[in-house]
Structures are given as C-alpha cells and as structure tokens.
XYZ file of C-alpha atoms in Angstrom:
326
model
C -19.043 2.524 -16.251
C -16.865 4.196 -13.634
C -13.988 2.049 -12.422
C -13.949 1.070 -8.758
C -10.765 0.886 -6.735
C -12.096 -0.448 -3.464
C -8.984 -2.521 -2.830
C -6.722 0.530 -3.126
C -8.993 2.525 -0.815
C -8.875 -0.292 1.732
C -5.100 -0.635 1.615
C -4.532 3.117 1.748
C -6.524 3.149 4.982
C -4.636 0.166 6.417
C -1.278 1.589 5.388
C -2.162 4.994 6.862
C -2.422 3.131 10.178
C 0.994 1.596 9.424
C 2.405 5.126 8.951
C 1.050 6.125 12.365
C 2.561 2.976 13.868
C 5.919 3.715 12.246
C 5.998 7.252 13.690
C 4.765 6.305 17.186
C 6.488 2.882 17.340
C 4.275 0.657 19.492
C 6.988 -2.008 19.079
C 9.672 0.100 20.759
C 10.077 -2.460 23.559
C 9.735 -5.522 21.317
C 12.814 -7.759 21.417
C 11.729 -10.194 18.696
C 13.995 -9.997 15.649
C 11.308 -11.599 13.467
C 8.576 -9.151 14.520
C 10.842 -6.150 13.999
C 11.898 -7.472 10.580
C 8.254 -7.917 9.502
C 7.416 -4.419 10.751
C 10.273 -2.891 8.753
C 9.350 -4.796 5.564
C 5.747 -3.571 5.766
C 6.804 -0.029 6.679
C 9.254 0.152 3.751
C 6.493 -0.794 1.284
C 3.998 1.732 2.648
C 5.211 5.043 1.206
C 6.013 3.521 -2.234
C 2.429 2.190 -2.306
C 1.031 5.695 -1.717
C 3.287 7.147 -4.421
C 2.226 4.490 -6.936
C -1.438 5.070 -6.097
C -0.926 8.807 -6.689
C 0.732 8.124 -10.037
C -1.955 5.624 -11.019
C -4.819 8.024 -10.302
C -2.946 10.853 -12.014
C -2.813 8.775 -15.208
C -6.436 7.766 -14.699
C -7.661 11.341 -14.985
C -5.149 13.202 -17.121
C -6.706 12.574 -20.566
C -5.269 11.485 -23.892
C -3.606 14.529 -25.466
C -0.462 16.321 -24.302
C -2.481 19.507 -23.764
C -4.982 17.709 -21.512
C -2.221 16.022 -19.568
C -0.247 19.236 -19.186
C -3.277 21.069 -17.760
C -4.187 18.201 -15.428
C -0.638 17.874 -14.066
C -0.468 21.646 -13.568
C -3.767 21.589 -11.669
C -2.576 18.689 -9.499
C 0.756 20.435 -8.899
C -0.967 23.609 -7.690
C -3.345 21.702 -5.395
C -0.493 19.598 -3.947
C 1.662 22.679 -3.296
C -1.313 24.412 -1.648
C -1.904 21.376 0.580
C 1.794 21.207 1.478
C 1.898 24.911 2.325
C -1.311 24.782 4.392
C -0.223 21.845 6.553
C 3.285 23.207 6.948
C 1.753 26.415 8.329
C -0.603 24.442 10.591
C 2.482 22.725 11.993
C 4.311 26.042 12.465
C 3.926 26.126 16.299
C 5.758 22.793 16.490
C 8.426 24.058 14.102
C 8.943 27.182 16.220
C 9.257 24.994 19.318
C 11.830 22.817 17.546
C 13.923 25.835 16.607
C 13.536 27.351 20.089
C 15.085 24.286 21.745
C 17.763 23.985 19.058
C 19.743 26.943 20.412
C 20.334 28.374 16.919
C 20.115 32.079 16.127
C 17.003 33.603 14.523
C 18.835 34.037 11.202
C 19.987 30.390 11.243
C 16.440 29.226 12.028
C 14.917 31.279 9.198
C 17.482 30.011 6.675
C 16.953 26.467 7.910
C 13.180 26.831 7.572
C 13.501 28.019 3.959
C 15.843 25.134 3.119
C 13.676 22.484 4.743
C 10.480 23.889 3.242
C 11.747 23.892 -0.357
C 14.297 21.063 -0.466
C 13.676 18.530 2.323
C 10.107 18.752 3.655
C 10.968 17.464 7.138
C 10.400 20.212 9.674
C 10.037 19.501 13.387
C 7.212 16.980 13.965
C 5.856 17.591 10.477
C 8.455 15.415 8.776
C 5.720 13.307 7.129
C 5.031 16.229 4.771
C 8.160 15.336 2.781
C 5.821 13.038 0.843
C 3.943 16.039 -0.551
C 7.195 17.826 -1.409
C 8.430 14.721 -3.236
C 5.147 14.698 -5.181
C 5.669 18.362 -6.071
C 9.144 17.612 -7.451
C 7.803 14.633 -9.427
C 4.833 16.548 -10.842
C 7.077 19.414 -11.889
C 9.358 17.051 -13.823
C 6.348 15.316 -15.414
C 4.881 18.670 -16.434
C 8.152 19.625 -18.154
C 8.348 16.276 -19.968
C 4.713 16.319 -21.103
C 5.079 19.935 -22.235
C 7.932 18.768 -24.446
C 5.772 16.034 -25.948
C 7.281 13.103 -24.059
C 5.299 9.984 -23.102
C 5.004 7.638 -20.141
C 8.180 5.740 -21.007
C 10.188 8.968 -20.794
C 8.550 9.692 -17.425
C 9.560 6.218 -16.195
C 13.126 6.699 -17.439
C 13.265 10.057 -15.648
C 11.990 8.390 -12.465
C 14.726 5.752 -12.684
C 17.358 8.450 -13.275
C 16.232 10.429 -10.244
C 16.375 7.310 -8.106
C 19.858 6.454 -9.397
C 20.994 9.950 -8.402
C 19.509 9.382 -4.949
C 21.356 6.039 -4.637
C 24.611 7.531 -5.970
C 24.698 10.222 -3.312
C 23.710 7.675 -0.659
C 26.744 5.633 -1.735
C 29.007 8.713 -1.623
C 27.722 9.520 1.863
C 28.448 6.014 3.157
C 31.772 5.468 1.395
C 34.965 6.383 3.265
C 37.191 6.092 0.205
C 35.552 8.849 -1.857
C 37.366 12.159 -2.099
C 37.883 15.187 -4.316
C 35.025 16.463 -6.455
C 32.713 13.539 -5.623
C 33.075 14.083 -1.887
C 32.470 17.815 -2.276
C 29.384 17.151 -4.420
C 28.128 14.673 -1.823
C 28.526 17.186 0.993
C 26.716 19.853 -1.029
C 23.898 17.439 -1.864
C 23.539 16.461 1.806
C 23.523 20.092 2.883
C 20.746 21.052 0.453
C 18.627 17.873 0.249
C 19.587 16.005 3.439
C 19.357 12.315 2.363
C 17.603 13.216 -0.918
C 14.308 11.514 -0.079
C 12.381 14.017 -2.214
C 13.878 12.361 -5.306
C 12.356 8.930 -4.575
C 8.740 9.852 -5.300
C 9.341 10.283 -9.029
C 10.247 6.615 -9.504
C 7.200 5.199 -7.750
C 4.760 7.707 -9.262
C 6.093 6.917 -12.745
C 5.678 3.191 -12.034
C 2.061 3.853 -11.009
C 1.508 5.724 -14.283
C 3.158 2.949 -16.277
C 0.991 0.292 -14.585
C -2.145 2.293 -15.398
C -1.170 2.679 -19.045
C 0.058 -0.881 -19.562
C -2.130 -2.856 -17.142
C -0.958 -5.276 -14.448
C 0.224 -8.812 -13.820
C -1.871 -11.661 -12.430
C -2.514 -12.010 -8.672
C -0.320 -15.108 -8.241
C 2.551 -13.269 -9.917
C 2.052 -10.451 -7.410
C 2.263 -12.829 -4.438
C 5.360 -14.517 -5.841
C 6.843 -11.102 -6.599
C 6.449 -9.899 -3.009
C 8.206 -13.050 -1.777
C 10.981 -12.567 -4.350
C 11.339 -8.916 -3.318
C 11.754 -9.873 0.340
C 14.366 -12.442 -0.698
C 16.198 -9.789 -2.730
C 16.077 -7.452 0.262
C 18.107 -9.869 2.401
C 20.389 -11.354 -0.240
C 21.200 -8.654 -2.796
C 20.031 -5.145 -1.902
C 17.513 -3.673 0.504
C 16.680 -0.899 -1.981
C 16.135 -3.303 -4.890
C 14.096 -5.648 -2.715
C 11.890 -2.809 -1.476
C 11.257 -1.543 -5.008
C 10.370 -4.994 -6.319
C 8.139 -6.028 -3.408
C 6.389 -2.619 -3.351
C 5.546 -2.773 -7.046
C 4.290 -6.344 -6.696
C 2.163 -5.393 -3.677
C 0.535 -2.582 -5.629
C -0.224 -4.803 -8.618
C -1.610 -7.490 -6.309
C -3.929 -5.007 -4.572
C -5.009 -3.583 -7.922
C -6.102 -7.068 -8.996
C -8.318 -7.544 -5.943
C -12.004 -7.117 -6.689
C -13.988 -6.155 -3.598
C -17.780 -5.702 -3.595
C -19.016 -2.106 -3.605
C -19.757 -0.517 -0.256
C -19.833 3.130 0.958
C -17.151 2.283 3.537
C -14.421 2.336 0.879
C -15.087 5.955 -0.016
C -14.984 6.811 3.689
C -11.704 4.906 4.068
C -10.227 6.902 1.184
C -11.053 10.188 2.889
C -9.977 8.948 6.313
C -6.582 7.784 5.038
C -5.833 11.269 3.711
C -6.647 13.082 6.939
C -5.072 10.460 9.197
C -1.843 10.988 7.287
C -2.051 14.772 7.536
C -3.174 14.921 11.176
C -1.377 12.140 12.980
C 1.815 13.960 13.987
C -0.217 16.892 15.311
C -2.216 14.413 17.420
C 0.972 12.655 18.523
C 2.515 15.982 19.521
C -0.606 17.039 21.434
C -0.635 13.798 23.414
C 3.081 13.672 24.210
C 3.664 17.411 24.726
C 0.423 18.509 26.408
C -1.292 15.462 27.918
C 1.567 13.357 29.318
C 4.311 16.029 29.019
C 6.870 13.615 27.635
C 7.706 15.114 24.217
C 7.806 12.560 21.398
C 7.433 9.551 23.706
C 7.126 6.371 21.674
C 5.123 3.312 22.664
C 1.803 1.508 22.611
C -0.060 4.306 24.397
C 1.207 6.918 21.940
C 0.085 4.779 19.010
C -3.428 4.106 20.304
C -4.075 7.680 21.427
C -2.664 9.118 18.187
C -4.662 6.852 15.886
C -7.839 7.371 17.923
C -7.524 11.164 17.865
C -6.582 11.173 14.173
C -9.573 9.013 13.181
C -12.026 11.029 15.304
C -10.838 14.404 14.011
C -10.742 13.076 10.435
C -14.322 11.832 10.770
C -15.408 15.247 12.076
C -13.714 17.016 9.141
C -15.402 14.658 6.649
C -18.803 15.061 8.329
C -18.443 18.847 8.337
C -17.533 18.791 4.651
C -20.645 16.725 3.888
C -22.869 19.170 5.777
C -21.396 22.107 3.884
C -21.881 20.315 0.587
C -25.482 19.435 1.477
C -26.256 23.018 2.443
C -25.333 24.359 -0.994
C-alpha cells in the first residue's frame, strides 16, 4: 500500500505562504516584539522543513542498493539543476535590471552573474532560488558518498561537517580579533560563497534521510522538542535552537495522520509553483502596477500570494489537460 504524506503536503503549502510573507513582509509596520519574534521563529523553521522533506522523499524513492541510489540521486540532481537553470533564466530580466541600476561595468556584471549562479544562488529578485542551488550541492556530495559505498550515517556526518564549516566562517566574519590566515580564508569564503547559505541544505536533507531510514519520535516528543528548541534559541544559540525545533517540527508533522483527500495532492503542486513564482509576482506588482520597486507591506503580500496561487493553479490545470490529451 502506497504511503500517504498528507500532513507534509499540507505543511508545505502553509509554509510556502510563510515564505511569501517573509519576502513581502506584511508585518513591516508591526511594533509588537512578541509578534515579530513569533514570525522570525516560524520563518527560521520554514526552509529547514523543506530541505528535510526533500531528503525524506529522496530516501523514500532511491531503492536499496548503492547502484539504485546512485542512479536515483543522479536523476534528481539533473532535474534539480534543470529546474534551477530554467527559473534563473526566467528571472533574467529582473537580474539585468538589478545590474543596470548597480552602476557596474558589463564585465563586472557578467563575472558577478557567473559567481552568483554557481556559488550563491541569490540573483536580483530571484534570491529564493538559492534553495535549489543548496540542494544541488547536497545531492552532488551524496552522489559521491553513495558511489564510494557509504551509507546514511556517512551522509549525516557530511551534513554536520558542512554546517560546521558554515558556522566557522560565520564566526570568522563576525569576530574582530581574527587575523592572518583565518581572516584571509574568511574573506575568500565570503567573496565566493557570500554567507555560505548553500552549505546549510546538506545538513537538513541528511536529517530527512536519516529520519526516513530510522523512523521518528512520538508526537508529544515533537511538541516538547519544538518548545525546547525555542528555549535553546534564546538561551544558548539561535542556530542550535533553530536546528532542534525544525527537526522536531518535521517529526511532529510526519506523525500526523490526516484523512485522504484530493486537496493534499493539489497543495503539494501549489506549494512548488508558489515558491518558484512568488518573487516574479512580487516584482510585477511593485515594479509595474504600483511603480514602487520592492515595496514591502500587507498589500504586497496579498497581491503576491493571490497572483502566485492563480498562476500556479493555471499551470497545474494546463498540465492536467496535456496529460489527459495523450
């Protein structure tokens, strides 16, 4: 019997709306410290959730043998790179605009484009695509490890190592007392990878894989874990708290059993296209309609999410018609 993941489909849809809210900021004029804190906690758990879901579903379909897993990862890597390239090209007019107003020379803009495309994934008003680039990096590392006969524990260890590297360079960047070789390495890292966000996906994807292979904790543990993660965030480390609460949220959602309904499949498809489309919709509204580029606020959020959902629904409906015509 095919497994159902209605709860993940539901939360991916809800968290796609959170992503839109984060990028359009309907709370820009909110003065409440509590509301802003809650918004940031939820926003910080959103991208890790998507990474863990990607890792979980990768492990769900990659088979039992190293050969099967190697082929499946390679196939997923190619499809993810194709998706990243396609949507980067669709966002090219915005990128050209961004470079045009930057005042840089053509050569500088071309070199910058190459760097951001391959190492950062955050071009002008298509900065959400860094998620796909981080997936590409993670899948490439997994493919190498599986090809060498390594298992899920090695993938998890690699994910932790990549995240430690990310944290190390974040520390170097923020520390005034670092000099010499470390400072030079930090500057080089920043120049090539910006803040190194592309290295964070490997950890969360490997956790998703590990959860799939070794099952999950009970719902009450998940609830308690989220609370403990929030406590860690404000007492020990924001990074550690975010990791812990994100993992607990994913395990809690995975434990939810929702009755079957066609709406969950639709939500799954909608969440994908809302994510891909929303900054194009945001740019259209703020650049063309109201002529206030990148204006944040309630109106930007509601118009962006409405346009993104409508266009996503049209794309899905068109795909169904094409499939039915075959």
